[in-house]
Coordinates of C-alpha atoms in Angstrom, one line a residue:
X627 CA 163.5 139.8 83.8
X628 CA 166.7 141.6 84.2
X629 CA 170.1 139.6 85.0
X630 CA 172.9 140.8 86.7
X631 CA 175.1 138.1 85.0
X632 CA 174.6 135.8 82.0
X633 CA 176.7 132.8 81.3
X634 CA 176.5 131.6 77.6
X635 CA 177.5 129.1 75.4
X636 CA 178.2 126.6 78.3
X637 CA 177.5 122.8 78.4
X638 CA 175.4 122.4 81.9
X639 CA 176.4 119.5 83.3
X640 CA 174.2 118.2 86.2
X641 CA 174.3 115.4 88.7
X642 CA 172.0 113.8 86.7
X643 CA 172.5 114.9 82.8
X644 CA 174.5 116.6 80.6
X645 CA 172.4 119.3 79.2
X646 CA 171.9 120.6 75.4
X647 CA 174.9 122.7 74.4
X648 CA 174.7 126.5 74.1
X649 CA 171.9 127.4 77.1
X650 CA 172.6 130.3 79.0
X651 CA 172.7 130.7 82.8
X652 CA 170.5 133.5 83.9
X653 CA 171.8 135.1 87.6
X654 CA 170.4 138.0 89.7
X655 CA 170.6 138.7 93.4
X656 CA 173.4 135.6 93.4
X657 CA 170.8 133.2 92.9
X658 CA 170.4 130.9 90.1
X659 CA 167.3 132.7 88.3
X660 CA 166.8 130.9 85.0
X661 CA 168.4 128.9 82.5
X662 CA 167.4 128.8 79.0
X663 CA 167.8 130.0 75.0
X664 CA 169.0 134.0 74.2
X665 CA 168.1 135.3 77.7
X666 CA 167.8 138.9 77.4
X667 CA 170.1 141.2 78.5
X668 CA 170.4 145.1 79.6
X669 CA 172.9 147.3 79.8
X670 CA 174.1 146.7 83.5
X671 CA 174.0 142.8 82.5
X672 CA 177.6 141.0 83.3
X673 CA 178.0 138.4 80.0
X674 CA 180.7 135.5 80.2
X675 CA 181.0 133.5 77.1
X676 CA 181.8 129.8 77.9
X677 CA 182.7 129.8 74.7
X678 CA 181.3 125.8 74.8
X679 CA 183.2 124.6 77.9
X680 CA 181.5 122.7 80.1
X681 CA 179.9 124.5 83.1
X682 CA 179.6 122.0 86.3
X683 CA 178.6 123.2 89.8
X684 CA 180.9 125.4 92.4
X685 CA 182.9 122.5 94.3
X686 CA 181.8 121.3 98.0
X687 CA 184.9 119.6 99.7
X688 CA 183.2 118.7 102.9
X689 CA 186.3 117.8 104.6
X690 CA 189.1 120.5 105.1
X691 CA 191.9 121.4 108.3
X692 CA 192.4 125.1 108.4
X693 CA 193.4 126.9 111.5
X694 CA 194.3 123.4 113.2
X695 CA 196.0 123.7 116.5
X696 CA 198.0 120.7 115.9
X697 CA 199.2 121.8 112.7
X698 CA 200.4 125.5 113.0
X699 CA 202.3 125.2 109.8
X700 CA 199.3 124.8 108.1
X701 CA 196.5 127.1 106.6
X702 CA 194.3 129.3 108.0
X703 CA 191.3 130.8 106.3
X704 CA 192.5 132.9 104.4
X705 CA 195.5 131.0 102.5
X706 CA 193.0 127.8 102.6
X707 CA 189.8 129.0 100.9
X708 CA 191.6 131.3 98.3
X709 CA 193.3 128.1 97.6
X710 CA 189.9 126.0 97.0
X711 CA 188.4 128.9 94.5
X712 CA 191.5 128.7 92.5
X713 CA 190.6 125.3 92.0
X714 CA 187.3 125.4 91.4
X715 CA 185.3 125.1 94.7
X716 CA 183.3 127.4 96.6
X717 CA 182.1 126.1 99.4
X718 CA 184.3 124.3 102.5
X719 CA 183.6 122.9 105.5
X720 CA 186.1 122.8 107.9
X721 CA 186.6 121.3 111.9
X722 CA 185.8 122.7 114.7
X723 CA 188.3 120.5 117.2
X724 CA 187.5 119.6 120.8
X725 CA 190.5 118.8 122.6
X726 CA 190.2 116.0 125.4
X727 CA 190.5 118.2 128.2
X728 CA 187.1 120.7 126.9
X729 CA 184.2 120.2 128.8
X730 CA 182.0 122.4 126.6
X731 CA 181.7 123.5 123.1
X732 CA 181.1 126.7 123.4
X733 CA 183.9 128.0 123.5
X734 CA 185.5 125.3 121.4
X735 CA 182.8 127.4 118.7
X736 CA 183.9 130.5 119.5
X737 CA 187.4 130.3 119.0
X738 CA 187.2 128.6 115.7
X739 CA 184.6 131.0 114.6
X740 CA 186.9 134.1 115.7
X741 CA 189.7 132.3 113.5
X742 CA 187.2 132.0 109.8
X743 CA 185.2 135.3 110.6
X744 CA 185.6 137.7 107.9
X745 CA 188.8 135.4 106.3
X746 CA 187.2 133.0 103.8
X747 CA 187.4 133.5 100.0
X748 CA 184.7 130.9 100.2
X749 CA 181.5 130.2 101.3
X750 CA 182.1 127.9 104.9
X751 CA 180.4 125.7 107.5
X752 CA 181.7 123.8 110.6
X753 CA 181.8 120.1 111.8
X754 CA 182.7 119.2 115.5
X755 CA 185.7 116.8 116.1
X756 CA 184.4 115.3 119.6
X757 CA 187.1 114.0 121.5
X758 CA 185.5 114.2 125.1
X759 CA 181.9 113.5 124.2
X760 CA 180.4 114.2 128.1
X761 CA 176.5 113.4 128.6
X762 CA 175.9 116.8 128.9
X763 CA 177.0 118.0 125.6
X764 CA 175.4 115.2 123.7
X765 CA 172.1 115.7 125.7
X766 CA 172.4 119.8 125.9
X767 CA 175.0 120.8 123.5
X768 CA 174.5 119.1 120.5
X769 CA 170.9 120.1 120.0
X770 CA 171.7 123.9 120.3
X771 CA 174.4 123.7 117.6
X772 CA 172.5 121.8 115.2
X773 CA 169.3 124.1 115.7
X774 CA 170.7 127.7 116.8
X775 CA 174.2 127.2 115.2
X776 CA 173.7 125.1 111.7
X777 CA 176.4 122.6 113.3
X778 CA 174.8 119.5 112.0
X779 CA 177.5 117.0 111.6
X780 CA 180.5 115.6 113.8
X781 CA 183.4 114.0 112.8
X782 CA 185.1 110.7 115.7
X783 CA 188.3 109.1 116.0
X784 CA 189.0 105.0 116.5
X785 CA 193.0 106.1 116.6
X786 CA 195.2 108.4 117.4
X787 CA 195.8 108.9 121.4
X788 CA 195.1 112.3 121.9
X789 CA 191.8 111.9 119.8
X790 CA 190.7 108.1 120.0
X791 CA 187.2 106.9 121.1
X792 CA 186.2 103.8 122.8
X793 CA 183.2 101.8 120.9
X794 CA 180.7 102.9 123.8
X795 CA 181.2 106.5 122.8
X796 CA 181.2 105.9 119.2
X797 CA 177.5 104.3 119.9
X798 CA 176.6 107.0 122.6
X799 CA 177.5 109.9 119.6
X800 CA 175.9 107.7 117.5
X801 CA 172.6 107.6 119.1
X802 CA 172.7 111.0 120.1
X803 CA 172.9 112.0 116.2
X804 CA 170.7 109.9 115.1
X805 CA 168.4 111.5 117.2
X806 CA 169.3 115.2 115.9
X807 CA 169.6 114.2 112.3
X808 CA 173.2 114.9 112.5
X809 CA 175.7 113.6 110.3
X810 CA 178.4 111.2 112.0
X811 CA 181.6 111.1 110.1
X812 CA 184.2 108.4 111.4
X813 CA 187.9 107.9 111.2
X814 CA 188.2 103.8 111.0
X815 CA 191.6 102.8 111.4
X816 CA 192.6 100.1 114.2
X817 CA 194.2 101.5 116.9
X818 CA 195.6 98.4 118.7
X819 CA 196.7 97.3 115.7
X820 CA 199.0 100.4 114.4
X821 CA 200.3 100.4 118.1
X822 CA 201.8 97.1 118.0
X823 CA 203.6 97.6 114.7
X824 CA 204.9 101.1 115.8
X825 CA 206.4 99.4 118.5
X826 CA 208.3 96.4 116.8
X827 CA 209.2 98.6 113.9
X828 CA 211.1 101.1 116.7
X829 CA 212.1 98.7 118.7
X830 CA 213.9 97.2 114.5
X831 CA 215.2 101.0 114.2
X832 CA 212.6 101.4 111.4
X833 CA 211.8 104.9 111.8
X834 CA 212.1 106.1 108.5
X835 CA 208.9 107.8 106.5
X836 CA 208.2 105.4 104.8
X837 CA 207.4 103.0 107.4
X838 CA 205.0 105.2 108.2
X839 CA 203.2 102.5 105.6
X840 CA 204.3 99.9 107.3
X841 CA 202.7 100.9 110.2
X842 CA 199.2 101.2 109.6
X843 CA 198.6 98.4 107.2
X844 CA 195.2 98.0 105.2
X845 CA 194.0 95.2 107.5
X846 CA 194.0 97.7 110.3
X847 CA 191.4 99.7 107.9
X848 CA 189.6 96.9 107.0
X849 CA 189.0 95.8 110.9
X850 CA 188.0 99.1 111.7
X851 CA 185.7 99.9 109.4
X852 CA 183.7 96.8 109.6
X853 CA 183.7 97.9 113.5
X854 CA 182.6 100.9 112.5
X855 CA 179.7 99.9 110.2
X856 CA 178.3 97.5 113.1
X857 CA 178.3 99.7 115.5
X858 CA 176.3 102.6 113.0
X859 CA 174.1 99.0 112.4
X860 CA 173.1 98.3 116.1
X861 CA 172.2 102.3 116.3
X862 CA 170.2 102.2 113.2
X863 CA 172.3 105.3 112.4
X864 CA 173.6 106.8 109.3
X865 CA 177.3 107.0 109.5
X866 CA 180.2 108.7 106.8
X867 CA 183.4 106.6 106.8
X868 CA 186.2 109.1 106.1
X869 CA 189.4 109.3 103.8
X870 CA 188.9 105.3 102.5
X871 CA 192.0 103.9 100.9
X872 CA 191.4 100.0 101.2
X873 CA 190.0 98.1 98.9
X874 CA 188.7 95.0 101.7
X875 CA 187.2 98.4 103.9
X876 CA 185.3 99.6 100.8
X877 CA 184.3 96.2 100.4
X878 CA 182.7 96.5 103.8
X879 CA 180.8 99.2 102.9
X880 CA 179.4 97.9 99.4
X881 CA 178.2 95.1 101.7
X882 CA 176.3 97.6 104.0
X883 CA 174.9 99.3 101.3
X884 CA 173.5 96.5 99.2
X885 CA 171.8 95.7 102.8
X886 CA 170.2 99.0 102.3
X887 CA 172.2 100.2 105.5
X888 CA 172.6 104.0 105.2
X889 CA 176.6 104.0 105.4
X890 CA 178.4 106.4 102.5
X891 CA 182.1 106.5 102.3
X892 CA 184.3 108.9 100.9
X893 CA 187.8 108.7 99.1
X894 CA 190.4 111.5 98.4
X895 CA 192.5 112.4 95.6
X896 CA 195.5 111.0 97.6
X897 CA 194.4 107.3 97.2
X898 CA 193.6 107.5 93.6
X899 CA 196.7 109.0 92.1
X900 CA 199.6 108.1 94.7
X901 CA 201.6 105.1 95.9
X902 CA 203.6 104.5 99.1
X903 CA 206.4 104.7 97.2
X904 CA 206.0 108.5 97.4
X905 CA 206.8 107.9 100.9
X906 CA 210.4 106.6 100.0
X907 CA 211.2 110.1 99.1
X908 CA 214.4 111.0 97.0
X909 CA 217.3 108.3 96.4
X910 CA 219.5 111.0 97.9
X911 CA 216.9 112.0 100.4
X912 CA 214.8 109.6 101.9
X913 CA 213.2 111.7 104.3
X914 CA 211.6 114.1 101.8
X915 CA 209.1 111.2 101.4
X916 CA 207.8 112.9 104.8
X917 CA 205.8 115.0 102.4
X918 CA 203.3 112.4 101.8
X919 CA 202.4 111.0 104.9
X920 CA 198.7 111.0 106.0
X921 CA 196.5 108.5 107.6
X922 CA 195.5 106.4 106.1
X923 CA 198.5 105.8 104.3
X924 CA 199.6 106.0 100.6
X925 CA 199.1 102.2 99.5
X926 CA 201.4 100.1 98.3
X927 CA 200.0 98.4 95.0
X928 CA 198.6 99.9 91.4
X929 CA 195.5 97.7 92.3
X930 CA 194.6 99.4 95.2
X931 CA 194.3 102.4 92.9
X932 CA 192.7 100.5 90.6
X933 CA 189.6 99.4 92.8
X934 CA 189.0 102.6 94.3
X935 CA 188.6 103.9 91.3
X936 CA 186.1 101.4 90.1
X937 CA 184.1 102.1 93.3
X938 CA 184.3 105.9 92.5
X939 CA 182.8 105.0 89.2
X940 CA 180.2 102.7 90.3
X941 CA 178.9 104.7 93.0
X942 CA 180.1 102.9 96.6
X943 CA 181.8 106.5 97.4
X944 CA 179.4 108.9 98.3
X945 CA 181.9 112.2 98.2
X946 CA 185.2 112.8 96.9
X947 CA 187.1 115.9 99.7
X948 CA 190.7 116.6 99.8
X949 CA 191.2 116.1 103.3
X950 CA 193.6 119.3 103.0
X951 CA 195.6 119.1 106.5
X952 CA 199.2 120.2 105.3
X953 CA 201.9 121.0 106.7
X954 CA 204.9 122.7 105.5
X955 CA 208.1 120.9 104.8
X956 CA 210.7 122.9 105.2
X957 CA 209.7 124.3 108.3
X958 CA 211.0 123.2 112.5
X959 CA 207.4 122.7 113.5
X960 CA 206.2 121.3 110.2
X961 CA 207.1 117.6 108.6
X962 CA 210.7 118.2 110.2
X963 CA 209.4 117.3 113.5
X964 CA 210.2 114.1 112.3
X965 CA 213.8 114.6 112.6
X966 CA 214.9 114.2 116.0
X967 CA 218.5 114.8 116.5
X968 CA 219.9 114.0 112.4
X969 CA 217.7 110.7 113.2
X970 CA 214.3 110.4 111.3
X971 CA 211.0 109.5 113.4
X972 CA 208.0 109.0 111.3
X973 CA 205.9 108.7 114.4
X974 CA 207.0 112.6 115.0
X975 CA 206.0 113.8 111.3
X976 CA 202.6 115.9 111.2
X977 CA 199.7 113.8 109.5
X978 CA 198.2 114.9 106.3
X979 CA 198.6 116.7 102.9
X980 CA 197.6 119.6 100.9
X981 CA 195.0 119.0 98.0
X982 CA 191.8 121.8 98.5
X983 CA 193.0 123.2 95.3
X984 CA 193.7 120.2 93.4
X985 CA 190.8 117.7 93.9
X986 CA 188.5 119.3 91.3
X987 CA 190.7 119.5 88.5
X988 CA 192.2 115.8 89.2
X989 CA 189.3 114.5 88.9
X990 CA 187.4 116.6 86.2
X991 CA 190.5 115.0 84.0
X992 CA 189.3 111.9 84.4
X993 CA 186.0 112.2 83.1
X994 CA 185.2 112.7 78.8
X995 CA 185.7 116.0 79.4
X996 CA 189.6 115.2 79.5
X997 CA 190.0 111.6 77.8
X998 CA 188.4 109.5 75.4
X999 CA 185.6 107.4 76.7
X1000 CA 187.3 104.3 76.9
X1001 CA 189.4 105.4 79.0
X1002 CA 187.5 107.8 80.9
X1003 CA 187.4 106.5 84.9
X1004 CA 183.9 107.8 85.7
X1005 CA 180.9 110.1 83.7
X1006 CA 180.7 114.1 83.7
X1007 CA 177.7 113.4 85.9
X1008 CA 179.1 111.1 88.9
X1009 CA 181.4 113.8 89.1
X1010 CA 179.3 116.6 90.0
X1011 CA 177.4 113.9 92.7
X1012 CA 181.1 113.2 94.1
X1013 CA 182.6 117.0 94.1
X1014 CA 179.1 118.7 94.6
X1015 CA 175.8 117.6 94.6
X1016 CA 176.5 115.2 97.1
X1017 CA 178.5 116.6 100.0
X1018 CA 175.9 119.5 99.4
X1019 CA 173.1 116.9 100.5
X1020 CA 174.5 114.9 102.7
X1021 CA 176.1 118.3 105.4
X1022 CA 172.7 120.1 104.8
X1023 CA 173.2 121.8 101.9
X1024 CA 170.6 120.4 99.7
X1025 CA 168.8 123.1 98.1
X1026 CA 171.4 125.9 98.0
X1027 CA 174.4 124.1 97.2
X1028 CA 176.1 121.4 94.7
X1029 CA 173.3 121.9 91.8
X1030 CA 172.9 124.0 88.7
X1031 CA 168.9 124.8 89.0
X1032 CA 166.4 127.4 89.3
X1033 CA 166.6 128.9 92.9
X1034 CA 170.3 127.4 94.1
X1035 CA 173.2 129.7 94.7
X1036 CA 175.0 130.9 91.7
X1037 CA 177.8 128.9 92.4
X1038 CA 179.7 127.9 89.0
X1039 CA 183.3 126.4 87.9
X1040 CA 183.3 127.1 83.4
X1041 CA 186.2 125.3 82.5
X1042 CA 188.1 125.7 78.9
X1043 CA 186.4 124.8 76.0
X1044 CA 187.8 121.3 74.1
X1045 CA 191.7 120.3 75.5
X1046 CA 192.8 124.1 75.7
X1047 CA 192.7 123.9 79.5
X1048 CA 195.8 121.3 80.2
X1049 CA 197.9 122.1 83.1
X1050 CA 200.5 120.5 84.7
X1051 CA 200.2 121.0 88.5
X1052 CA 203.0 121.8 90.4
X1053 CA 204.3 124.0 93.4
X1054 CA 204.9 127.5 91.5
X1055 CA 200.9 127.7 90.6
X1056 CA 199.7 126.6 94.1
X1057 CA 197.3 129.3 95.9
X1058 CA 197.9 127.9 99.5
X1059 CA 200.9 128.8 102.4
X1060 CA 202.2 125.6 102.1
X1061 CA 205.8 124.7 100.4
X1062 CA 204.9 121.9 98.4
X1063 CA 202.2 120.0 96.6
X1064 CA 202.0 116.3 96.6
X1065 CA 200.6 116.4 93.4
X1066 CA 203.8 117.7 91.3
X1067 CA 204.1 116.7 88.0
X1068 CA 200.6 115.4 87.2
X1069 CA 199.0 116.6 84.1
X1070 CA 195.5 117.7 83.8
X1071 CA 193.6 117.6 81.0
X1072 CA 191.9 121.1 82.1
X1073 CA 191.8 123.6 85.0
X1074 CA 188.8 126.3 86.3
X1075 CA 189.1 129.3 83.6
X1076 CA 186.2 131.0 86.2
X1077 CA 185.0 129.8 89.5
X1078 CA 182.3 131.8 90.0
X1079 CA 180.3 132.4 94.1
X1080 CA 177.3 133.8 94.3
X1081 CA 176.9 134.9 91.0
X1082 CA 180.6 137.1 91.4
X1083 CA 183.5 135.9 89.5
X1084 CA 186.1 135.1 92.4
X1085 CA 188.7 133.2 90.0
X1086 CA 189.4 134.3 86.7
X1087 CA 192.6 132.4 85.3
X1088 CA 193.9 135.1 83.1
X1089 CA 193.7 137.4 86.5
X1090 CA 194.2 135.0 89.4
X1091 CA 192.0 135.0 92.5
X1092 CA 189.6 138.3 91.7
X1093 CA 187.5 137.5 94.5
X1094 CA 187.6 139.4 98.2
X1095 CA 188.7 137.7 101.5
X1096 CA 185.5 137.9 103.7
X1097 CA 183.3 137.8 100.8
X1098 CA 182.9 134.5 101.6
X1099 CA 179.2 133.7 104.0
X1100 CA 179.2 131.3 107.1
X1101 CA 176.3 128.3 106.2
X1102 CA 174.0 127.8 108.6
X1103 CA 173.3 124.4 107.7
X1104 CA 170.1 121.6 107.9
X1105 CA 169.5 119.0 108.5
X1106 CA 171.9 116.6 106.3
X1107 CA 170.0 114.0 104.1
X1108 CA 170.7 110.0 103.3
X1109 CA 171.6 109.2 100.5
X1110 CA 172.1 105.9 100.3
X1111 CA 170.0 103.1 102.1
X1112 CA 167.6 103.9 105.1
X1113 CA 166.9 103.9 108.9
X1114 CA 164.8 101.1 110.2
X1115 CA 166.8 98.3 109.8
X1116 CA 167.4 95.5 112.3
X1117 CA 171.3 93.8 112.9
X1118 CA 171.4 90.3 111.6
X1119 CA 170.2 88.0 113.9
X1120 CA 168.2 90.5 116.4
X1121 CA 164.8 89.7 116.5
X1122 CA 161.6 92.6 116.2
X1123 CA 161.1 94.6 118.7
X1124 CA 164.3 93.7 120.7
X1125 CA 165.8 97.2 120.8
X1126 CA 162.8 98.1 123.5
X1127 CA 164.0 96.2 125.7
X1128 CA 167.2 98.2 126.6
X1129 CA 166.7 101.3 124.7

């Protein structure tokens, strides 16, 4: 057997184990081909020495904003995805956005896939933001996508006005997917709720960033999300709950899942490592703190931190994306929108933060690779099921993506051996078009020394980004797979058979 690229000397670290040191990864064609002791090689054989770094799988973040209409500040596909393989992943999937007033998704496809074709560094897929689900595309549309497309997951909103569903859609998408073996992801956050405080806290003058906090408190997560997971319940549908930053909302979906209810939840590097006192900004500039507003907020407490990371270790969170939907700072249609006339308006800053290029190395550091064990915040393995394996599974990827086996894509982050790979992040090393990273200052205890994609080296730290803008393939992708719980479940309280009565 001849190999087009060997990679030895690595520790293989799985979703599962941590493999025997010094195994080599054998690669032709781009696919995975082999992995075992002194594979052979020719002349026209590629040889990267891991030198006895770990070796984990190329990252999935399965929930990125590139080429966003409401954020033209922002990345497109070509700043976005040579950001993600300088940090380590390989694969993104990024949103397709219906806008209220679309009728169709047709063309809502076509103009997004104009905007990615031939601009990715990495290996992409689509998900559907449906804001005007019609009868006709979830009876007629939806089905082509999934089967002709690889479209096989859709992402809904409970806020925001422009984008905001009514619980009878929710449950008519919900229904619809379940039906298609789509993936429904969902935006909890309580509407009503945020509405009211806006209001008071403008009506107060409070218009400052940071009350941007203030504004959408945990509760309004908590409600939502329970809303959320009872509607997915009376559908007997699997549902994603997106971007999760409360501890009483995570709560929720522990509860789900001990019930066997097939609900996953994801988290983001933003709620593990960053306080609303970020929002505060600068003693001498208290607007700055515009560069860390999202939705969900930043939360207020070290303990809110604290239990999302013990539900990151203990396997409540399904993924781990960077829900990368910057804008830039310094810019008149970036984050100062929200000065209006010298006065600051945190209702007019753009939503969301950069982090496609950060997430894997954040959390890498806080595994045993980076810290002693005691004080390590979740195992070499739960890492590759957060940042890989299973975003891979759950979007349809199962099979090609997230894994280090026999017959997967030759997709591969080598790190630096021992604690020679420490890196403090900041702005000046960033890969993306944005002016700032939220993330300045923070020290990792390593960073990608390759990211590998299809068996080509696209990243090579002593070189920068090596790989080619369009190399990167469009993923047709399956069916997406549950991974925690099952379908087939009745509410509490309904009795057998009920749902045929006005199904």
């Amino acid at each position: 057997m001849e190999f087009d690229l060997i990679v030895r000397n690595g520790i293989i670290v799985t979703a599962s184990e941590i493999l025997q040191p010094g195994l080599d990864i054998g690669i032709t064609d781009g696919k995975i081909a082999c992995i075992g002791v002194s594979l052979p090689a020719s002349a026209k054989t590629h040889i990267i020495d891991a030198e006895g770094a770990y070796v984990t799988p190329g990252g999935v973040d399965s929930h990125v904003h590139l080429a966003q209409r409401n954020a033209p500040t922002g990345d497109g596909w070509e700043t976005g995805s040579r950001s993600a393989i300088a940090g380590g992943t390989t694969t993104i999937i990024a949103f397709a956005s219906q806008q209220k007033s679309d009728i169709s998704l047709y063309p809502v496809l076509e103009d997004y896939d104009k905007k990615a074709k031939d601009q990715s560094y990495a290996d992409y897929g689509f998900h559907f933001i449906l804001t005007n689900p019609t009868r006709e595309i979830l009876r007629d549309e939806l089905p082509v996508m999934a089967s002709e497309h690889g479209i096989t997951s859709v992402k809904l909103y409970m806020t925001y006005e422009a984008m905001k569903l009514n619980d009878r859609e929710v449950l008519n998408i919900l229904f619809a997917c379940k039906n298609l073996g789509m993936t429904t992801m969902i935006h909890a956050e309580s509407h009503d709720m945020i509405s009211m405080i806006i209001e008071g806290l403008e009506r107060n003058k409070n218009t400052e960033p940071y009350f941007h906090a203030v504004a959408r408190p945990r509760i309004a997560e908590d409600e939502a999300s329970y809303r959320a997971i009872s509607l997915a319940e009376l559908a007997d549908a699997p549902m994603l709950i997106v971007h999760m930053s409360s501890e009483v909302a995570v709560s929720h979906v522990r509860e789900a899942q001990t019930r066997l209810l097939p609900i996953h939840a994801e988290t983001c590097p933003h709620y593990l490592f960053l306080l609303s006192e970020e929002i505060k900004g600068k003693p001498h500039d208290h607007f700055s703190g515009a560069k860390h507003v999202c939705s969900p907020p930043l939360r207020h407490s070290p303990a809110d931190l604290e239990s999302l990371w013990q539900s990151v270790a203990n396997g409540t969170f399904t993924t781990f994306s960077s829900d990368h939907a910057p804008s830039k700072y310094d810019h008149p249609g970036g984050k100062q929108l929200g000065m209006v006339d010298g006065i600051p308006r945190f209702t007019k800053i753009p939503n969301g933060l950069p982090g496609v290029e950060t997430r894997v190395p954040l959390l890498f550091s806080r595994t045993p690779a980076c810290l002693p064990a005691e004080k390590a915040k979740l195992s070499l393995p739960r890492f590759v099921q957060l940042t890989a394996s299973n975003p891979a599974k759950l979007y349809g990827l199962g099979g090609r993506k997230g894994s280090i086996a026999p017959g997967f894509d030759a997709d591969l982050v080598i790190w630096h051996p021992g604690n020679t790979g420490a890196v403090t992040i900041s702005q000046g090393l960033m890969h993306h078009d944005i002016d700032y990273t939220p993330f300045e200052g923070i020290e990792v205890g390593n960073w990608p020394r390759y990211t590998i994609l299809r068996g080509q080296v696209v990243w090579d730290e002593s070189k920068g980004v090596v790989g080619s803008m369009g190399y990167g393939q469009y993923l047709k992708r399956g069916k997406g797979e549950v991974l925690t719980g099952k379908t087939g479940h009745l509410p509490r309280g309904m009795i057998e058979d009920e749902r045929k009565y006005w199904l």
